[in-house]
Amino acid sequence: MTLQGGISFEKELKKNSELKEDDVRALREWCQKQPHLPKISDSEMALFLHSNYYRMEPTKNTIDTYYTVRTHVPEFFSNRDPISSKDLRKAFQTVANLVLDKTTNDGYKIIYGRLIDIEPSHYVYNDGMKYLNMVIDLWLHEEGTSKGHVILFDTKNVAFGHVGRLNPMGLKKFLYYLQEALPVRLKGFHFMNTSPVMDVILNMMKPFMKKELMDMFHMHSTMETLAKFIPLEILPNESGGQAGPLKDLNDAQVKKLDANRAWFQEEERNCRVNESLRPGKGKTATDLFGVEGSFKKLEID
């Protein structure tokens, strides 16, 4: 069974001249020989093909990795009921995660995040990431393919206390998913309002970032450098833009998640791999990410 609603395959065909029904047919045939994979709709296939610039083998890898990570990283992809999960309700008040209404001058969509509640002890990394992924998932389901995506984190209120709330394995899992599985054409990864704290966080992230991600990664301590990539007026008011107050934008985003509660529940039931059916040997989280305890504990003075 495939998820209801969302963008139609016909719309994707109209949007993307390079999208060929033959490619989708070939992918569907390949999927049928992968008994561990869930049912994947044609419009989802379009998303995977588009994100890999219509190359067949990389698309197959992305599909397998996407559903495998979602199965083996429950801290990001399980218990995603936006209404009844107390942890999520708390995350919605701690961080804002939005897809901005307007795009960059190149037509790239912007995924934006910023702390709302600046008290470090209220910040839970896994729940913030769960929220971010819910926003992206729903948005991709409804909007489908787009020319490119930019991720922008406003790090204005990030303090050394927040660094202690991060762990290398959590960062590794998100960066692996972002680079290997998320079906978007990532065009930029930006941190704005950076301070020395961000150097510490970047040092934690770097071991898990491929050259391609490093090449599109930018830290901005001033608005002048950010403005070369993103029109400042499209940002929320608190980040120096005119898109409206952050709280209003975040409340609207949460309302949208709440309204799609049934979709998230259905996605969790139907869009995971069944490792017992995987040809060859089933995978585990250790196969994907190594052993949880193998990182040295980060000491922060």
Tab-separated table of C-alpha atoms in Angstrom:
chain	number	residue	atom	x	y	z
A	1	MET	CA	0.000	0.000	0.000
A	2	THR	CA	1.258	3.494	-0.764
A	3	LEU	CA	0.603	6.684	1.115
A	4	GLN	CA	-2.472	8.702	0.259
A	5	GLY	CA	-2.496	12.229	-1.040
A	6	GLY	CA	0.642	14.063	-2.025
A	7	ILE	CA	1.815	15.135	-5.441
A	8	SER	CA	0.698	13.053	-8.426
A	9	PHE	CA	3.062	11.286	-10.800
A	10	GLU	CA	1.380	13.143	-13.708
A	11	LYS	CA	2.414	16.450	-12.136
A	12	GLU	CA	5.977	15.192	-11.753
A	13	LEU	CA	6.059	14.200	-15.438
A	14	LYS	CA	4.924	17.718	-16.386
A	15	LYS	CA	7.499	19.312	-14.087
A	16	ASN	CA	10.494	17.222	-15.179
A	17	SER	CA	11.216	16.689	-18.865
A	18	GLU	CA	14.004	14.225	-17.971
A	19	LEU	CA	11.619	11.974	-16.028
A	20	LYS	CA	10.818	8.927	-18.186
A	21	GLU	CA	8.061	6.404	-17.545
A	22	ASP	CA	10.442	3.677	-18.759
A	23	ASP	CA	12.873	4.510	-15.951
A	24	VAL	CA	10.097	4.289	-13.395
A	25	ARG	CA	8.985	0.972	-14.886
A	26	ALA	CA	12.544	-0.381	-14.662
A	27	LEU	CA	12.798	0.784	-11.061
A	28	ARG	CA	9.466	-0.822	-10.223
A	29	GLU	CA	10.699	-4.134	-11.649
A	30	TRP	CA	13.876	-3.856	-9.593
A	31	CYS	CA	11.841	-3.087	-6.434
A	32	GLN	CA	9.744	-6.197	-6.987
A	33	LYS	CA	12.935	-8.247	-6.719
A	34	GLN	CA	13.751	-6.588	-3.366
A	35	PRO	CA	11.250	-8.288	-1.050
A	36	HIS	CA	12.537	-6.362	1.976
A	37	LEU	CA	11.481	-2.976	0.550
A	38	PRO	CA	8.047	-1.443	1.131
A	39	LYS	CA	5.686	-0.511	-1.711
A	40	ILE	CA	6.890	2.683	-3.364
A	41	SER	CA	4.595	4.940	-5.402
A	42	ASP	CA	5.500	6.292	-8.840
A	43	SER	CA	5.712	9.850	-7.504
A	44	GLU	CA	8.131	8.659	-4.802
A	45	MET	CA	10.191	6.942	-7.519
A	46	ALA	CA	10.243	10.289	-9.367
A	47	LEU	CA	11.669	11.942	-6.258
A	48	PHE	CA	14.460	9.353	-5.938
A	49	LEU	CA	15.306	9.530	-9.660
A	50	HIS	CA	15.318	13.327	-9.698
A	51	SER	CA	17.563	13.577	-6.623
A	52	ASN	CA	20.088	11.324	-8.388
A	53	TYR	CA	19.888	13.217	-11.691
A	54	TYR	CA	18.139	10.206	-13.294
A	55	ARG	CA	21.085	7.815	-12.868
A	56	MET	CA	19.680	4.359	-12.251
A	57	GLU	CA	22.273	2.678	-9.984
A	58	PRO	CA	22.678	5.624	-7.564
A	59	THR	CA	18.859	5.840	-7.425
A	60	LYS	CA	18.613	2.191	-6.343
A	61	ASN	CA	21.215	2.806	-3.625
A	62	THR	CA	19.326	5.867	-2.375
A	63	ILE	CA	16.035	3.962	-2.222
A	64	ASP	CA	17.537	1.091	-0.239
A	65	THR	CA	19.442	3.404	2.112
A	66	TYR	CA	16.432	5.694	2.651
A	67	TYR	CA	14.126	2.949	3.903
A	68	THR	CA	16.911	1.128	5.750
A	69	VAL	CA	17.949	4.202	7.757
A	70	ARG	CA	14.334	4.978	8.599
A	71	THR	CA	14.006	1.459	9.991
A	72	HIS	CA	17.232	1.448	12.017
A	73	VAL	CA	17.174	4.980	13.450
A	74	PRO	CA	14.014	4.860	15.565
A	75	GLU	CA	15.123	7.914	17.531
A	76	PHE	CA	14.487	10.022	14.378
A	77	PHE	CA	11.798	8.008	12.596
A	78	SER	CA	9.583	6.239	15.165
A	79	ASN	CA	6.786	7.479	17.447
A	80	ARG	CA	6.083	10.424	15.180
A	81	ASP	CA	2.552	11.138	16.337
A	82	PRO	CA	2.655	14.946	16.443
A	83	ILE	CA	-0.333	15.153	18.788
A	84	SER	CA	0.145	12.469	21.423
A	85	SER	CA	3.958	12.438	21.718
A	86	LYS	CA	4.924	14.555	24.736
A	87	ASP	CA	8.557	14.611	23.546
A	88	LEU	CA	7.544	16.036	20.179
A	89	ARG	CA	5.247	18.641	21.741
A	90	LYS	CA	8.251	19.764	23.787
A	91	ALA	CA	10.493	19.825	20.715
A	92	PHE	CA	7.921	22.019	18.892
A	93	GLN	CA	8.375	24.615	21.664
A	94	THR	CA	12.158	24.328	21.778
A	95	VAL	CA	13.141	24.595	18.108
A	96	ALA	CA	11.562	26.005	14.975
A	97	ASN	CA	11.873	23.938	11.791
A	98	LEU	CA	10.299	25.401	8.660
A	99	VAL	CA	10.300	25.294	4.905
A	100	LEU	CA	10.435	28.995	4.014
A	101	ASP	CA	7.748	30.260	1.632
A	102	LYS	CA	10.137	31.976	-0.754
A	103	THR	CA	13.180	30.564	-2.519
A	104	THR	CA	16.746	31.684	-3.214
A	105	ASN	CA	17.384	33.659	-6.403
A	106	ASP	CA	18.236	30.344	-8.089
A	107	GLY	CA	14.827	28.919	-7.144
A	108	TYR	CA	16.127	26.654	-4.373
A	109	LYS	CA	13.815	25.841	-1.462
A	110	ILE	CA	15.099	26.684	2.008
A	111	ILE	CA	14.787	24.447	5.059
A	112	TYR	CA	15.335	26.650	8.100
A	113	GLY	CA	15.928	25.875	11.772
A	114	ARG	CA	16.481	27.968	14.887
A	115	LEU	CA	16.210	27.579	18.658
A	116	ILE	CA	13.135	29.202	20.186
A	117	ASP	CA	13.763	28.181	23.800
A	118	ILE	CA	17.401	29.009	24.515
A	119	GLU	CA	17.717	26.969	27.745
A	120	PRO	CA	20.185	24.152	26.881
A	121	SER	CA	18.621	21.638	29.294
A	122	HIS	CA	15.343	21.838	27.310
A	123	TYR	CA	17.044	20.895	24.039
A	124	VAL	CA	16.896	17.217	23.048
A	125	TYR	CA	18.871	16.581	19.859
A	126	ASN	CA	17.011	13.440	18.723
A	127	ASP	CA	13.605	15.068	19.158
A	128	GLY	CA	14.716	18.196	17.295
A	129	MET	CA	15.934	15.986	14.438
A	130	LYS	CA	12.700	14.001	14.488
A	131	TYR	CA	10.783	17.269	14.113
A	132	LEU	CA	13.049	18.457	11.275
A	133	ASN	CA	12.638	15.175	9.391
A	134	MET	CA	8.851	15.280	9.803
A	135	VAL	CA	8.773	18.758	8.254
A	136	ILE	CA	10.944	17.618	5.325
A	137	ASP	CA	9.020	14.348	4.826
A	138	LEU	CA	5.613	15.990	4.687
A	139	TRP	CA	6.907	18.735	2.441
A	140	LEU	CA	8.458	16.272	-0.041
A	141	HIS	CA	5.256	14.216	-0.005
A	142	GLU	CA	3.145	17.274	-0.859
A	143	GLU	CA	5.479	19.197	-3.166
A	144	GLY	CA	7.623	16.500	-4.739
A	145	THR	CA	10.727	17.422	-6.714
A	146	SER	CA	12.276	20.863	-6.841
A	147	LYS	CA	15.279	22.455	-8.455
A	148	GLY	CA	17.374	22.333	-5.309
A	149	HIS	CA	17.368	22.613	-1.523
A	150	VAL	CA	19.348	24.694	0.909
A	151	ILE	CA	19.547	24.000	4.638
A	152	LEU	CA	19.975	27.061	6.853
A	153	PHE	CA	20.407	26.906	10.612
A	154	ASP	CA	20.320	30.196	12.507
A	155	THR	CA	22.687	29.453	15.393
A	156	LYS	CA	22.053	32.770	17.215
A	157	ASN	CA	21.111	31.206	20.563
A	158	VAL	CA	23.382	28.163	20.505
A	159	ALA	CA	25.584	28.086	23.610
A	160	PHE	CA	28.292	25.772	24.935
A	161	GLY	CA	25.573	24.144	27.038
A	162	HIS	CA	23.957	22.923	23.827
A	163	VAL	CA	27.180	21.270	22.658
A	164	GLY	CA	26.994	18.967	25.661
A	165	ARG	CA	23.535	17.883	24.443
A	166	LEU	CA	25.005	16.562	21.184
A	167	ASN	CA	26.769	13.279	20.620
A	168	PRO	CA	28.935	12.186	17.698
A	169	MET	CA	26.755	9.144	16.904
A	170	GLY	CA	23.630	11.315	16.662
A	171	LEU	CA	25.425	13.727	14.323
A	172	LYS	CA	26.793	10.818	12.289
A	173	LYS	CA	23.312	9.351	11.805
A	174	PHE	CA	21.792	12.614	10.612
A	175	LEU	CA	24.690	13.449	8.286
A	176	TYR	CA	24.657	9.926	6.842
A	177	TYR	CA	20.929	10.200	6.167
A	178	LEU	CA	21.336	13.683	4.658
A	179	GLN	CA	24.157	12.614	2.328
A	180	GLU	CA	23.169	9.071	1.406
A	181	ALA	CA	19.387	8.871	1.659
A	182	LEU	CA	17.419	12.122	1.595
A	183	PRO	CA	15.930	12.417	-1.933
A	184	VAL	CA	16.718	16.081	-2.575
A	185	ARG	CA	19.274	17.945	-4.641
A	186	LEU	CA	21.165	19.611	-1.823
A	187	LYS	CA	22.733	22.867	-3.013
A	188	GLY	CA	23.866	24.514	0.195
A	189	PHE	CA	24.307	23.981	3.927
A	190	HIS	CA	24.592	27.218	5.914
A	191	PHE	CA	25.007	28.244	9.540
A	192	MET	CA	24.215	31.928	10.194
A	193	ASN	CA	24.974	34.097	13.256
A	194	THR	CA	27.895	31.838	14.065
A	195	SER	CA	30.034	32.176	17.183
A	196	PRO	CA	33.035	30.205	18.501
A	197	VAL	CA	30.591	27.549	19.773
A	198	MET	CA	29.928	26.555	16.177
A	199	ASP	CA	33.603	25.744	15.594
A	200	VAL	CA	33.320	23.070	18.281
A	201	ILE	CA	30.149	21.654	16.697
A	202	LEU	CA	31.682	21.742	13.211
A	203	ASN	CA	34.676	19.785	14.506
A	204	MET	CA	32.243	17.131	15.742
A	205	MET	CA	30.507	17.041	12.356
A	206	LYS	CA	33.516	17.111	10.038
A	207	PRO	CA	34.515	13.421	10.315
A	208	PHE	CA	31.077	12.504	8.915
A	209	MET	CA	30.949	15.044	6.072
A	210	LYS	CA	31.974	14.067	2.555
A	211	LYS	CA	33.908	16.497	0.384
A	212	GLU	CA	30.733	17.416	-1.564
A	213	LEU	CA	28.977	18.496	1.630
A	214	MET	CA	32.042	20.367	2.907
A	215	ASP	CA	32.212	22.232	-0.416
A	216	MET	CA	28.656	23.554	0.012
A	217	PHE	CA	29.022	24.254	3.742
A	218	HIS	CA	29.266	27.891	4.856
A	219	MET	CA	29.481	29.563	8.261
A	220	HIS	CA	28.282	33.170	8.348
A	221	SER	CA	29.178	35.471	11.220
A	222	THR	CA	27.789	38.470	9.305
A	223	MET	CA	24.656	39.013	7.219
A	224	GLU	CA	26.751	40.297	4.299
A	225	THR	CA	28.177	36.868	3.468
A	226	LEU	CA	24.785	35.155	3.883
A	227	ALA	CA	23.144	37.649	1.517
A	228	LYS	CA	25.287	36.302	-1.353
A	229	PHE	CA	23.349	33.023	-1.109
A	230	ILE	CA	19.960	33.856	0.378
A	231	PRO	CA	17.812	36.985	-0.005
A	232	LEU	CA	17.647	38.248	3.588
A	233	GLU	CA	14.072	39.563	3.350
A	234	ILE	CA	12.662	36.034	2.949
A	235	LEU	CA	13.896	35.019	6.430
A	236	PRO	CA	11.790	35.165	9.612
A	237	ASN	CA	11.839	38.542	11.380
A	238	GLU	CA	14.151	37.306	14.158
A	239	SER	CA	16.777	36.339	11.579
A	240	GLY	CA	16.706	39.799	10.003
A	241	GLY	CA	14.022	39.110	7.405
A	242	GLN	CA	10.411	40.093	6.756
A	243	ALA	CA	8.688	36.694	6.533
A	244	GLY	CA	6.898	37.162	9.865
A	245	PRO	CA	7.513	36.354	13.537
A	246	LEU	CA	9.247	33.026	14.120
A	247	LYS	CA	6.630	31.889	16.631
A	248	ASP	CA	3.770	32.398	14.133
A	249	LEU	CA	5.642	30.575	11.376
A	250	ASN	CA	6.519	27.696	13.689
A	251	ASP	CA	2.947	27.474	15.053
A	252	ALA	CA	1.648	27.226	11.482
A	253	GLN	CA	4.173	24.478	10.735
A	254	VAL	CA	3.137	22.499	13.841
A	255	LYS	CA	-0.563	22.872	12.913
A	256	LYS	CA	0.254	21.363	9.549
A	257	LEU	CA	1.969	18.374	11.158
A	258	ASP	CA	-0.995	17.935	13.510
A	259	ALA	CA	-3.395	17.965	10.548
A	260	ASN	CA	-1.365	15.178	8.924
A	261	ARG	CA	-1.194	12.967	11.982
A	262	ALA	CA	-2.802	10.005	10.142
A	263	TRP	CA	-0.266	10.333	7.320
A	264	PHE	CA	2.677	10.089	9.736
A	265	GLN	CA	1.162	7.026	11.384
A	266	GLU	CA	0.564	5.376	8.015
A	267	GLU	CA	4.098	6.239	6.855
A	268	GLU	CA	5.570	4.600	9.942
A	269	ARG	CA	3.496	1.444	9.459
A	270	ASN	CA	4.157	0.993	5.749
A	271	CYS	CA	7.456	2.620	4.792
A	272	ARG	CA	10.125	0.557	6.521
A	273	VAL	CA	12.243	-2.396	5.427
A	274	ASN	CA	11.705	-5.973	6.571
A	275	GLU	CA	15.230	-7.209	7.266
A	276	SER	CA	14.097	-10.848	7.495
A	277	LEU	CA	13.171	-10.650	3.789
A	278	ARG	CA	16.345	-8.904	2.590
A	279	PRO	CA	18.210	-11.004	-0.014
A	280	GLY	CA	21.455	-12.189	1.599
A	281	LYS	CA	22.029	-11.044	5.143
A	282	GLY	CA	19.791	-8.570	6.986
A	283	LYS	CA	21.322	-5.254	8.053
A	284	THR	CA	21.575	-3.796	11.547
A	285	ALA	CA	22.257	-0.305	12.877
A	286	THR	CA	25.822	-1.444	13.634
A	287	ASP	CA	26.323	-2.346	9.943
A	288	LEU	CA	25.272	1.187	9.013
A	289	PHE	CA	26.902	3.271	11.719
A	290	GLY	CA	29.451	1.183	13.600
A	291	VAL	CA	29.340	0.595	17.341
A	292	GLU	CA	27.617	3.184	19.518
A	293	GLY	CA	30.345	3.272	22.200
A	294	SER	CA	33.327	3.552	19.875
A	295	PHE	CA	33.555	7.352	20.007
A	296	LYS	CA	35.782	9.040	22.514
A	297	LYS	CA	33.731	11.068	24.964
A	298	LEU	CA	33.907	14.712	23.971
A	299	GLU	CA	35.317	16.753	26.791
A	300	ILE	CA	34.099	20.315	26.981
A	301	ASP	CA	35.795	22.636	29.415
